[in-house]
Amino acid sequence: MSAPVRGRSTRVRPATNRRPKKSAEYRARRRVILRRRLVALLTLLSVVGLSYGVFFTPLLGVRNVDVHGAVVLTDDEVRRAAAIEPGSPLVRLDLAGIRERVAAVPRIASIEVERQLPGTVRLLITERVPVGSVKLPDGFHLVDSTGKDYAVLPTPAPGVPELLLTTPSSADPATRAVVGVVNELPEKLRPDVVSVAATSGADVKVTLSGNRTVKWGSADDTPRKASVLLVLLSRPGTTYDVSAPDLATVS
């Protein structure tokens, strides 16, 4: 009887689920990535918070409204016209709206609005300057170099001639002609001008001291007419006609 054959015993090793250990280099890189993400998140939150504070809170709100250029008007009158609410976010101010409100004040010829961090608004204004005044039933109307009737005084404006006009307005041809002449009169002649009158755009008359009258005609070629008049004034007379400067006369 033959002996039994011994077979080789085979051991089945249990499966292992071991993961390779992470290297120190991997862990360091992971920390760097996490740190960068955290910094990016904090930066984003800071930007959002700052933007909200700047645009929607008084953080950079209006604290001061500085007025420059006021002469007849007071600073408070200009501030009231600007109507800027204290604490309004500076970056969200409607600068065009502020300009429109201030420019609506008749005495103001021009206005500039500037922001100054952290909380100041500057209003730089230029007031109108009269070139003459028109006597009407309610007082003396001031007229500036554009022909605009912008203010009324109880007495004549000092240092400017009287303008004899029916309806002073920048849209009135007579007003434009009178203002055009006054604007271009030489300084040497201005102290002698008592009044300037017109009923249309072509019949300007200038009254000088000493009851002298100058027939000026239209405002065209005013500098040349003024030069001719200065020569003619060396001659005695009461009426000077420079409406046609090449044919000027004295009588």
Coordinates of N, CA and C in Angstrom, one line a residue:
M1 N 0.9 -1.2 0.0 CA 0.0 0.0 0.0 C 0.9 1.2 0.0
S2 N 0.6 2.1 -0.9 CA 1.5 3.2 -1.1 C 1.3 4.3 -0.1
A3 N 2.3 5.1 0.3 CA 2.2 6.1 1.3 C 1.5 7.4 0.7
P4 N 0.7 8.1 1.4 CA 0.0 9.3 0.9 C 1.0 10.4 0.6
V5 N 0.7 11.0 -0.5 CA 1.6 12.1 -1.0 C 1.3 13.4 -0.2
R6 N 2.3 13.9 0.4 CA 2.1 15.1 1.1 C 2.1 16.4 0.2
G7 N 1.1 17.1 0.2 CA 1.0 18.3 -0.6 C 1.6 19.5 0.1
R8 N 2.0 20.4 -0.7 CA 2.5 21.6 0.0 C 1.4 22.5 0.5
S9 N 1.6 22.9 1.7 CA 0.5 23.7 2.3 C 0.6 25.1 1.8
T10 N -0.5 25.7 1.4 CA -0.5 27.1 0.9 C -1.3 27.9 1.8
R11 N -0.6 28.9 2.4 CA -1.2 29.8 3.3 C -1.7 31.0 2.5
V12 N -3.0 31.3 2.8 CA -3.6 32.5 2.2 C -3.4 33.7 3.1
R13 N -2.6 34.6 2.6 CA -2.4 35.8 3.5 C -3.5 36.8 3.4
P14 N -4.0 37.2 4.5 CA -5.1 38.2 4.5 C -4.7 39.5 3.8
A15 N -5.7 40.0 3.0 CA -5.4 41.2 2.2 C -5.2 42.4 3.2
T16 N -4.3 43.1 2.9 CA -4.0 44.3 3.8 C -4.5 45.6 3.1
N17 N -5.0 46.6 3.8 CA -5.5 47.8 3.3 C -4.7 49.0 3.7
R18 N -3.5 48.8 3.8 CA -2.6 49.8 4.2 C -2.3 50.9 3.1
R19 N -2.4 52.1 3.5 CA -2.1 53.2 2.6 C -0.6 53.7 2.8
P20 N 0.0 54.0 1.7 CA 1.4 54.5 1.9 C 1.4 55.8 2.7
K21 N 2.3 55.8 3.6 CA 2.4 57.0 4.4 C 2.7 58.2 3.5
K22 N 1.9 59.4 3.9 CA 2.1 60.6 3.1 C 3.5 61.2 3.5
S23 N 4.2 61.6 2.5 CA 5.5 62.2 2.7 C 5.4 63.6 3.4
A24 N 6.5 64.0 4.0 CA 6.5 65.3 4.6 C 6.4 66.4 3.6
E25 N 6.9 66.1 2.4 CA 6.8 67.1 1.3 C 5.4 67.4 0.9
Y26 N 4.6 66.3 0.9 CA 3.1 66.4 0.5 C 2.4 67.2 1.6
R27 N 2.7 66.9 2.8 CA 2.0 67.6 3.9 C 2.3 69.1 3.9
A28 N 3.6 69.4 3.6 CA 4.0 70.8 3.6 C 3.3 71.5 2.5
R29 N 3.2 70.9 1.3 CA 2.5 71.5 0.2 C 1.0 71.7 0.5
R30 N 0.4 70.7 1.1 CA -1.0 70.9 1.5 C -1.2 72.0 2.4
R31 N -0.3 72.2 3.4 CA -0.5 73.3 4.3 C -0.4 74.7 3.6
V32 N 0.5 74.7 2.6 CA 0.7 76.0 1.8 C -0.6 76.3 1.1
I33 N -1.2 75.3 0.5 CA -2.4 75.5 -0.3 C -3.5 76.0 0.6
L34 N -3.7 75.3 1.7 CA -4.7 75.7 2.7 C -4.5 77.1 3.2
R35 N -3.2 77.5 3.4 CA -2.9 78.8 3.9 C -3.3 79.8 2.8
R36 N -3.0 79.5 1.6 CA -3.3 80.5 0.5 C -4.8 80.7 0.3
R37 N -5.5 79.6 0.5 CA -7.0 79.7 0.3 C -7.6 80.5 1.5
L38 N -7.0 80.3 2.7 CA -7.5 81.1 3.8 C -7.2 82.6 3.6
V39 N -6.0 82.9 3.1 CA -5.6 84.3 2.9 C -6.5 84.9 1.8
A40 N -6.8 84.1 0.7 CA -7.7 84.6 -0.3 C -9.1 84.9 0.2
L41 N -9.6 84.0 1.0 CA -10.9 84.2 1.6 C -11.0 85.4 2.5
L42 N -9.9 85.6 3.3 CA -9.9 86.8 4.2 C -9.8 88.0 3.4
T43 N -9.0 88.0 2.4 CA -8.9 89.2 1.5 C -10.2 89.5 0.9
L44 N -10.9 88.5 0.3 CA -12.2 88.8 -0.3 C -13.2 89.4 0.7
L45 N -13.2 88.8 1.9 CA -14.1 89.3 2.9 C -13.8 90.7 3.3
S46 N -12.5 91.0 3.4 CA -12.0 92.4 3.7 C -12.5 93.4 2.6
V47 N -12.3 93.0 1.4 CA -12.7 93.9 0.3 C -14.2 94.1 0.3
V48 N -15.0 93.0 0.5 CA -16.4 93.2 0.5 C -16.8 94.1 1.7
G49 N -16.2 93.8 2.8 CA -16.6 94.7 4.0 C -16.2 96.1 3.8
L50 N -15.0 96.4 3.2 CA -14.6 97.7 3.0 C -15.5 98.4 2.0
S51 N -15.8 97.7 0.9 CA -16.6 98.3 -0.1 C -18.0 98.6 0.4
Y52 N -18.5 97.7 1.2 CA -19.8 98.0 1.9 C -19.7 99.3 2.7
G53 N -18.7 99.3 3.5 CA -18.5 100.5 4.4 C -18.4 101.8 3.6
V54 N -17.6 101.7 2.5 CA -17.4 103.0 1.7 C -18.7 103.4 1.0
F55 N -19.4 102.4 0.4 CA -20.5 102.8 -0.4 C -21.8 102.9 0.3
F56 N -22.0 102.3 1.5 CA -23.3 102.2 2.1 C -23.4 102.6 3.5
T57 N -22.3 103.1 4.1 CA -22.3 103.6 5.5 C -21.6 104.9 5.6
P58 N -21.7 105.6 6.7 CA -21.0 106.9 6.9 C -19.5 106.8 7.1
L59 N -18.9 105.6 6.9 CA -17.5 105.4 7.2 C -16.7 106.5 6.4
L60 N -17.0 106.7 5.2 CA -16.4 107.8 4.4 C -17.5 108.8 4.0
G61 N -18.3 109.1 4.9 CA -19.4 110.0 4.6 C -19.0 111.5 4.7
V62 N -19.9 112.3 4.2 CA -19.6 113.8 4.2 C -19.6 114.4 5.6
R63 N -18.6 115.0 5.9 CA -18.5 115.6 7.2 C -18.4 117.2 7.1
N64 N -17.8 117.6 6.0 CA -17.6 119.0 5.8 C -18.0 119.4 4.4
V65 N -18.6 120.6 4.2 CA -18.8 121.2 2.9 C -18.2 122.5 2.9
D66 N -17.0 122.6 2.2 CA -16.3 123.9 2.1 C -16.7 124.7 0.9
V67 N -16.9 125.9 1.1 CA -17.3 126.8 0.0 C -16.2 127.8 -0.3
H68 N -15.8 128.0 -1.5 CA -14.8 128.9 -1.9 C -15.3 129.8 -3.1
G69 N -15.0 131.1 -2.9 CA -15.4 132.0 -4.0 C -16.6 132.9 -3.7
A70 N -17.3 132.6 -2.6 CA -18.5 133.4 -2.3 C -18.1 134.9 -1.9
V71 N -18.8 135.8 -2.5 CA -18.5 137.3 -2.3 C -19.7 137.9 -1.7
V72 N -20.8 138.0 -2.4 CA -22.0 138.5 -1.9 C -22.8 137.5 -1.2
L73 N -22.9 136.3 -1.8 CA -23.5 135.2 -1.1 C -22.8 134.7 0.1
T74 N -23.5 134.2 1.1 CA -22.8 133.6 2.2 C -22.5 132.1 2.0
D75 N -21.6 131.5 2.7 CA -21.2 130.1 2.6 C -22.5 129.3 2.9
D76 N -23.2 129.7 3.9 CA -24.4 128.9 4.3 C -25.5 128.9 3.2
E77 N -25.6 130.0 2.5 CA -26.6 130.1 1.4 C -26.2 129.1 0.3
V78 N -24.9 129.0 0.0 CA -24.4 128.0 -1.0 C -24.6 126.6 -0.5
R79 N -24.3 126.3 0.7 CA -24.5 125.0 1.3 C -26.0 124.6 1.2
R80 N -26.9 125.5 1.5 CA -28.3 125.2 1.5 C -28.7 124.8 0.0
A81 N -28.2 125.6 -0.9 CA -28.5 125.3 -2.3 C -28.0 123.9 -2.8
A82 N -26.8 123.6 -2.3 CA -26.2 122.3 -2.6 C -27.0 121.1 -2.0
A83 N -27.6 121.3 -0.9 CA -28.4 120.3 -0.2 C -27.7 118.9 -0.1
I84 N -26.5 118.9 0.5 CA -25.8 117.7 0.7 C -26.0 117.2 2.1
E85 N -26.6 116.0 2.2 CA -26.9 115.4 3.5 C -25.6 115.0 4.3
P86 N -25.5 115.5 5.5 CA -24.3 115.0 6.3 C -24.3 113.5 6.4
G87 N -23.1 112.9 6.3 CA -23.0 111.5 6.4 C -23.2 110.7 5.1
S88 N -23.6 111.4 4.0 CA -23.8 110.7 2.7 C -22.5 110.1 2.2
P89 N -22.5 108.9 1.8 CA -21.3 108.3 1.3 C -20.6 109.2 0.2
L90 N -19.4 109.5 0.5 CA -18.7 110.5 -0.4 C -18.6 110.0 -1.9
V91 N -18.3 108.7 -2.0 CA -18.1 108.1 -3.4 C -19.4 108.0 -4.2
R92 N -20.6 108.1 -3.5 CA -21.9 107.9 -4.2 C -22.6 109.3 -4.4
L93 N -21.9 110.4 -4.1 CA -22.5 111.7 -4.3 C -22.9 111.9 -5.7
D94 N -24.0 112.5 -6.0 CA -24.4 112.9 -7.3 C -23.9 114.3 -7.6
L95 N -22.7 114.3 -8.1 CA -22.0 115.6 -8.4 C -22.7 116.5 -9.4
A96 N -23.3 115.8 -10.4 CA -24.0 116.6 -11.4 C -25.3 117.2 -10.8
G97 N -25.9 116.5 -9.9 CA -27.1 117.1 -9.3 C -26.7 118.2 -8.4
I98 N -25.6 118.1 -7.7 CA -25.1 119.2 -6.8 C -24.9 120.5 -7.7
R99 N -24.2 120.2 -8.8 CA -23.9 121.4 -9.7 C -25.1 122.0 -10.2
E100 N -26.1 121.2 -10.6 CA -27.4 121.8 -11.1 C -28.1 122.6 -10.0
R101 N -28.1 122.1 -8.8 CA -28.8 122.9 -7.7 C -28.1 124.2 -7.4
V102 N -26.8 124.1 -7.3 CA -26.1 125.4 -7.0 C -26.1 126.4 -8.2
A103 N -26.0 125.9 -9.4 CA -26.0 126.7 -10.6 C -27.4 127.4 -10.7
A104 N -28.4 126.9 -10.1 CA -29.7 127.5 -10.2 C -29.8 128.8 -9.4
V105 N -28.9 129.0 -8.5 CA -28.8 130.3 -7.8 C -28.5 131.4 -8.8
P106 N -29.3 132.4 -8.9 CA -29.1 133.4 -10.0 C -27.8 134.1 -9.9
R107 N -27.2 134.3 -8.7 CA -26.0 135.1 -8.6 C -24.7 134.2 -9.0
I108 N -24.9 132.9 -9.2 CA -23.7 132.1 -9.4 C -23.6 131.9 -10.9
A109 N -22.4 132.2 -11.4 CA -22.1 132.1 -12.8 C -21.5 130.7 -13.2
S110 N -20.7 130.1 -12.3 CA -20.2 128.8 -12.5 C -19.9 128.1 -11.2
I111 N -19.9 126.8 -11.2 CA -19.7 126.0 -10.0 C -18.9 124.7 -10.3
E112 N -17.9 124.4 -9.5 CA -17.2 123.1 -9.6 C -17.3 122.4 -8.3
V113 N -17.5 121.1 -8.3 CA -17.7 120.3 -7.1 C -16.5 119.2 -7.1
E114 N -15.9 119.2 -5.9 CA -14.8 118.2 -5.8 C -14.9 117.4 -4.5
R115 N -14.6 116.1 -4.6 CA -14.5 115.3 -3.4 C -13.1 115.3 -2.8
Q116 N -13.0 115.3 -1.5 CA -11.7 115.2 -0.9 C -11.8 114.3 0.3
L117 N -11.1 113.1 0.2 CA -11.1 112.1 1.2 C -10.5 112.7 2.5
P118 N -10.9 112.3 3.7 CA -11.9 111.3 3.9 C -13.3 111.7 3.9
G119 N -13.7 113.0 4.0 CA -15.1 113.3 4.2 C -15.4 114.8 3.8
T120 N -14.8 115.4 2.8 CA -15.0 116.8 2.5 C -15.5 117.0 1.1
V121 N -16.4 117.8 0.9 CA -16.9 118.3 -0.4 C -16.5 119.7 -0.6
R122 N -15.8 120.1 -1.7 CA -15.5 121.5 -2.0 C -16.3 122.0 -3.1
L123 N -16.9 123.2 -2.8 CA -17.7 123.9 -3.8 C -17.0 125.1 -4.2
L124 N -16.5 125.2 -5.4 CA -15.8 126.3 -5.9 C -16.7 127.1 -6.9
I125 N -17.2 128.3 -6.4 CA -18.1 129.1 -7.2 C -17.5 130.4 -7.7
T126 N -18.1 130.8 -8.8 CA -17.8 132.1 -9.3 C -19.1 132.9 -9.4
E127 N -19.1 134.1 -8.7 CA -20.4 134.9 -8.7 C -20.4 135.8 -10.0
R128 N -21.6 136.1 -10.4 CA -21.7 137.0 -11.5 C -21.3 138.4 -11.1
V129 N -20.7 139.1 -12.1 CA -20.3 140.5 -11.8 C -21.1 141.4 -12.7
P130 N -21.7 142.5 -12.2 CA -22.5 143.3 -13.0 C -21.7 144.2 -13.9
V131 N -22.2 144.4 -15.1 CA -21.6 145.4 -16.1 C -22.5 146.6 -16.1
G132 N -23.7 146.5 -15.5 CA -24.6 147.7 -15.5 C -25.8 147.3 -14.7
S133 N -26.7 148.3 -14.5 CA -27.9 148.1 -13.8 C -29.0 148.8 -14.5
V134 N -30.2 148.2 -14.5 CA -31.4 148.7 -15.2 C -32.4 149.1 -14.2
K135 N -32.9 150.3 -14.3 CA -33.9 150.8 -13.4 C -35.3 150.4 -13.9
L136 N -36.0 149.6 -13.1 CA -37.3 149.2 -13.4 C -38.2 149.5 -12.1
P137 N -39.5 149.3 -12.3 CA -40.4 149.7 -11.1 C -40.0 149.0 -9.8
D138 N -39.5 147.8 -9.8 CA -39.3 147.1 -8.6 C -37.8 147.3 -8.0
G139 N -37.0 148.1 -8.7 CA -35.7 148.3 -8.3 C -34.7 148.3 -9.4
F140 N -33.4 148.3 -9.1 CA -32.3 148.3 -10.0 C -31.9 146.8 -10.3
H141 N -32.1 146.4 -11.5 CA -31.7 145.0 -11.9 C -30.3 144.9 -12.4
L142 N -29.5 144.1 -11.8 CA -28.1 143.9 -12.2 C -28.1 143.0 -13.4
V143 N -27.2 143.4 -14.4 CA -27.0 142.6 -15.6 C -25.5 142.3 -15.7
D144 N -25.2 141.0 -16.0 CA -23.8 140.6 -16.1 C -23.3 140.6 -17.5
S145 N -22.1 140.1 -17.8 CA -21.5 140.2 -19.1 C -22.2 139.4 -20.2
T146 N -23.1 138.5 -19.7 CA -23.8 137.7 -20.7 C -25.2 138.2 -21.0
G147 N -25.6 139.3 -20.3 CA -26.9 139.9 -20.5 C -27.9 139.4 -19.5
K148 N -27.5 138.5 -18.6 CA -28.5 137.9 -17.7 C -28.8 138.9 -16.6
D149 N -30.1 139.0 -16.4 CA -30.7 139.8 -15.3 C -30.7 138.9 -14.1
Y150 N -29.9 139.1 -13.1 CA -29.7 138.1 -12.0 C -30.0 138.6 -10.6
A151 N -30.2 139.9 -10.4 CA -30.5 140.3 -9.0 C -31.1 141.7 -9.1
V152 N -31.8 142.1 -8.0 CA -32.4 143.4 -7.9 C -32.0 144.1 -6.6
L153 N -31.6 145.3 -6.8 CA -31.1 146.1 -5.6 C -32.1 147.3 -5.5
P154 N -32.2 147.9 -4.2 CA -33.0 149.1 -4.0 C -32.3 150.3 -4.6
T155 N -31.0 150.3 -4.7 CA -30.3 151.5 -5.2 C -29.4 151.1 -6.4
P156 N -28.9 152.0 -7.2 CA -28.0 151.7 -8.3 C -26.8 151.0 -7.9
A157 N -26.3 150.1 -8.7 CA -25.0 149.4 -8.4 C -23.9 150.4 -8.5
P158 N -23.0 150.5 -7.5 CA -21.9 151.4 -7.6 C -20.8 150.9 -8.7
G159 N -20.3 151.9 -9.4 CA -19.1 151.6 -10.3 C -19.5 151.1 -11.6
V160 N -20.8 151.0 -11.9 CA -21.2 150.5 -13.3 C -22.2 151.5 -13.9
P161 N -22.3 151.6 -15.2 CA -23.2 152.5 -15.8 C -24.7 152.0 -15.7
E162 N -25.6 152.9 -15.9 CA -27.0 152.6 -16.0 C -27.3 152.1 -17.4
L163 N -28.0 151.0 -17.5 CA -28.4 150.5 -18.9 C -29.8 150.8 -19.1
L164 N -30.1 151.5 -20.1 CA -31.5 151.9 -20.4 C -32.1 150.9 -21.4
L165 N -32.8 150.0 -20.8 CA -33.4 148.8 -21.5 C -34.8 148.6 -21.0
T166 N -35.6 148.1 -21.9 CA -37.0 147.9 -21.5 C -37.2 146.5 -20.9
T167 N -36.6 145.5 -21.5 CA -36.7 144.1 -20.9 C -35.4 143.5 -20.9
P168 N -34.6 143.7 -19.9 CA -33.2 143.2 -19.9 C -33.2 141.6 -19.8
S169 N -32.6 141.0 -20.8 CA -32.5 139.6 -20.8 C -31.4 139.2 -21.8
S170 N -30.8 138.0 -21.6 CA -29.8 137.5 -22.5 C -30.4 137.2 -23.9
A171 N -31.7 137.0 -23.9 CA -32.4 136.7 -25.2 C -32.9 138.0 -25.9
D172 N -32.7 139.1 -25.3 CA -33.2 140.4 -25.9 C -32.0 141.0 -26.8
P173 N -32.3 141.3 -28.1 CA -31.3 141.8 -28.9 C -30.7 143.2 -28.4
A174 N -31.5 144.0 -27.9 CA -31.0 145.3 -27.3 C -30.1 145.1 -26.2
T175 N -30.4 144.1 -25.3 CA -29.6 143.8 -24.1 C -28.2 143.3 -24.6
R176 N -28.3 142.4 -25.6 CA -27.0 141.8 -26.1 C -26.1 142.9 -26.7
A177 N -26.8 143.8 -27.4 CA -26.0 144.8 -28.1 C -25.3 145.8 -27.0
V178 N -26.1 146.2 -26.0 CA -25.6 147.1 -25.0 C -24.5 146.4 -24.2
V179 N -24.7 145.2 -23.8 CA -23.7 144.4 -23.1 C -22.4 144.2 -23.9
G180 N -22.6 143.9 -25.2 CA -21.5 143.7 -26.1 C -20.6 145.0 -26.2
V181 N -21.2 146.1 -26.2 CA -20.5 147.4 -26.2 C -19.7 147.6 -24.9
V182 N -20.5 147.5 -23.8 CA -19.9 147.7 -22.5 C -18.7 146.8 -22.2
N183 N -18.8 145.5 -22.6 CA -17.8 144.5 -22.4 C -16.5 144.9 -23.0
E184 N -16.5 145.6 -24.2 CA -15.3 145.9 -24.9 C -14.9 147.3 -24.9
L185 N -15.5 148.1 -24.0 CA -15.0 149.5 -23.8 C -13.6 149.5 -23.2
P186 N -12.7 150.3 -23.7 CA -11.4 150.4 -23.1 C -11.4 151.0 -21.7
E187 N -10.5 150.6 -20.8 CA -10.5 151.1 -19.4 C -10.4 152.6 -19.4
K188 N -9.8 153.2 -20.3 CA -9.6 154.7 -20.3 C -10.9 155.4 -20.5
L189 N -11.9 154.7 -21.1 CA -13.2 155.3 -21.4 C -14.2 155.0 -20.4
R190 N -14.1 153.9 -19.7 CA -15.1 153.5 -18.8 C -15.5 154.5 -17.7
P191 N -14.6 155.2 -17.1 CA -15.0 156.2 -16.0 C -15.9 157.3 -16.5
D192 N -15.9 157.6 -17.8 CA -16.7 158.6 -18.3 C -18.1 158.2 -18.8
V193 N -18.4 156.9 -18.8 CA -19.6 156.3 -19.2 C -20.7 156.5 -18.2
V194 N -21.8 157.2 -18.5 CA -22.9 157.4 -17.5 C -24.0 156.4 -17.8
S195 N -24.3 156.2 -19.0 CA -25.4 155.2 -19.3 C -25.2 154.7 -20.8
V196 N -25.8 153.6 -21.0 CA -25.8 153.0 -22.4 C -27.2 152.5 -22.7
A197 N -27.7 152.9 -23.8 CA -29.1 152.7 -24.2 C -29.3 152.0 -25.5
A198 N -30.4 151.3 -25.7 CA -30.7 150.7 -27.0 C -32.1 150.2 -27.0
T199 N -32.8 150.3 -28.2 CA -34.1 149.7 -28.3 C -34.1 148.5 -29.3
S200 N -33.0 148.3 -29.9 CA -32.8 147.2 -30.8 C -31.3 146.8 -30.8
G201 N -30.9 145.9 -31.7 CA -29.5 145.5 -31.7 C -28.6 146.4 -32.5
A202 N -29.2 147.5 -33.1 CA -28.4 148.4 -34.0 C -28.4 149.8 -33.7
D203 N -29.0 150.2 -32.5 CA -29.1 151.7 -32.2 C -28.6 152.0 -30.8
V204 N -27.4 151.4 -30.5 CA -26.8 151.7 -29.2 C -26.4 153.1 -29.1
K205 N -26.7 153.8 -27.9 CA -26.2 155.1 -27.7 C -25.5 155.2 -26.3
V206 N -24.4 155.8 -26.3 CA -23.6 155.9 -25.0 C -23.6 157.3 -24.6
T207 N -24.0 157.5 -23.3 CA -23.9 158.9 -22.7 C -22.7 159.0 -21.8
L208 N -21.9 160.0 -22.1 CA -20.7 160.3 -21.4 C -20.9 161.5 -20.4
S209 N -20.0 161.6 -19.5 CA -20.1 162.7 -18.6 C -20.0 164.0 -19.4
G210 N -20.6 165.1 -18.9 CA -20.6 166.4 -19.6 C -21.6 166.4 -20.6
N211 N -22.7 165.6 -20.5 CA -23.8 165.6 -21.4 C -23.4 165.3 -22.9
R212 N -22.4 164.5 -23.0 CA -22.0 164.1 -24.4 C -22.6 162.8 -24.8
T213 N -23.1 162.7 -26.0 CA -23.8 161.5 -26.5 C -22.9 160.9 -27.7
V214 N -22.9 159.6 -27.6 CA -22.1 158.9 -28.7 C -23.1 157.9 -29.4
K215 N -23.3 158.1 -30.7 CA -24.1 157.2 -31.5 C -23.2 156.0 -31.9
W216 N -23.5 154.9 -31.3 CA -22.6 153.8 -31.5 C -23.1 152.8 -32.6
G217 N -24.4 152.7 -32.8 CA -24.9 151.8 -33.8 C -25.0 150.4 -33.2
S218 N -24.5 149.4 -33.9 CA -24.5 148.0 -33.4 C -23.2 147.8 -32.5
A219 N -23.2 146.6 -31.9 CA -22.0 146.2 -31.1 C -20.8 145.7 -32.0
D220 N -21.1 145.6 -33.3 CA -20.0 145.2 -34.2 C -18.8 146.2 -34.2
D221 N -17.6 145.6 -34.3 CA -16.4 146.5 -34.5 C -16.3 147.5 -33.3
T222 N -16.7 147.1 -32.1 CA -16.6 148.0 -31.0 C -15.2 148.4 -30.7
P223 N -14.2 147.6 -30.7 CA -12.8 148.1 -30.4 C -12.4 149.2 -31.3
R224 N -12.7 149.0 -32.6 CA -12.3 150.1 -33.5 C -13.1 151.4 -33.3
K225 N -14.4 151.2 -33.0 CA -15.2 152.4 -32.7 C -14.7 153.1 -31.5
A226 N -14.3 152.4 -30.5 CA -13.8 153.0 -29.2 C -12.5 153.7 -29.5
S227 N -11.6 153.2 -30.4 CA -10.3 153.8 -30.7 C -10.6 155.1 -31.4
V228 N -11.6 155.1 -32.4 CA -11.9 156.4 -33.1 C -12.5 157.4 -32.1
L229 N -13.3 156.9 -31.2 CA -14.0 157.8 -30.3 C -12.9 158.5 -29.4
L230 N -12.0 157.8 -28.9 CA -10.9 158.4 -28.1 C -10.2 159.6 -28.8
V231 N -10.0 159.4 -30.1 CA -9.4 160.5 -30.9 C -10.4 161.7 -31.0
L232 N -11.7 161.3 -31.3 CA -12.7 162.4 -31.5 C -12.9 163.2 -30.2
L233 N -12.8 162.6 -29.1 CA -13.1 163.3 -27.8 C -12.1 164.4 -27.6
S234 N -11.0 164.5 -28.3 CA -10.1 165.6 -28.2 C -10.7 166.9 -28.8
R235 N -11.8 166.7 -29.6 CA -12.4 167.9 -30.2 C -13.6 168.3 -29.4
P236 N -13.9 169.6 -29.4 CA -15.2 170.0 -28.7 C -16.4 169.5 -29.4
G237 N -17.4 169.1 -28.7 CA -18.7 168.7 -29.3 C -19.6 168.1 -28.2
T238 N -20.8 167.9 -28.6 CA -21.8 167.2 -27.7 C -22.3 165.9 -28.3
T239 N -22.1 165.7 -29.6 CA -22.6 164.5 -30.2 C -21.5 163.9 -31.1
Y240 N -21.2 162.7 -30.8 CA -20.1 161.9 -31.5 C -20.7 160.7 -32.2
D241 N -20.5 160.6 -33.5 CA -21.1 159.5 -34.2 C -20.0 158.6 -34.7
V242 N -19.9 157.4 -34.1 CA -18.9 156.4 -34.6 C -19.6 155.1 -35.1
S243 N -20.9 155.2 -35.5 CA -21.6 154.1 -36.0 C -20.9 153.5 -37.2
A244 N -20.4 154.5 -38.0 CA -19.5 154.1 -39.2 C -18.1 154.6 -38.9
P245 N -17.3 153.9 -38.3 CA -16.0 154.4 -37.8 C -15.1 155.0 -38.9
D246 N -15.3 154.7 -40.1 CA -14.5 155.3 -41.2 C -15.0 156.6 -41.6
L247 N -16.3 156.9 -41.1 CA -16.9 158.2 -41.5 C -17.4 158.9 -40.2
A248 N -16.6 158.8 -39.1 CA -17.0 159.4 -37.8 C -17.1 160.9 -37.9
T249 N -18.1 161.4 -37.1 CA -18.3 162.9 -37.1 C -18.5 163.4 -35.7
V250 N -18.3 164.7 -35.6 CA -18.5 165.4 -34.3 C -19.3 166.6 -34.5
S251 N -20.3 166.8 -33.7 CA -21.2 168.0 -33.9 C -21.5 168.6 -32.5

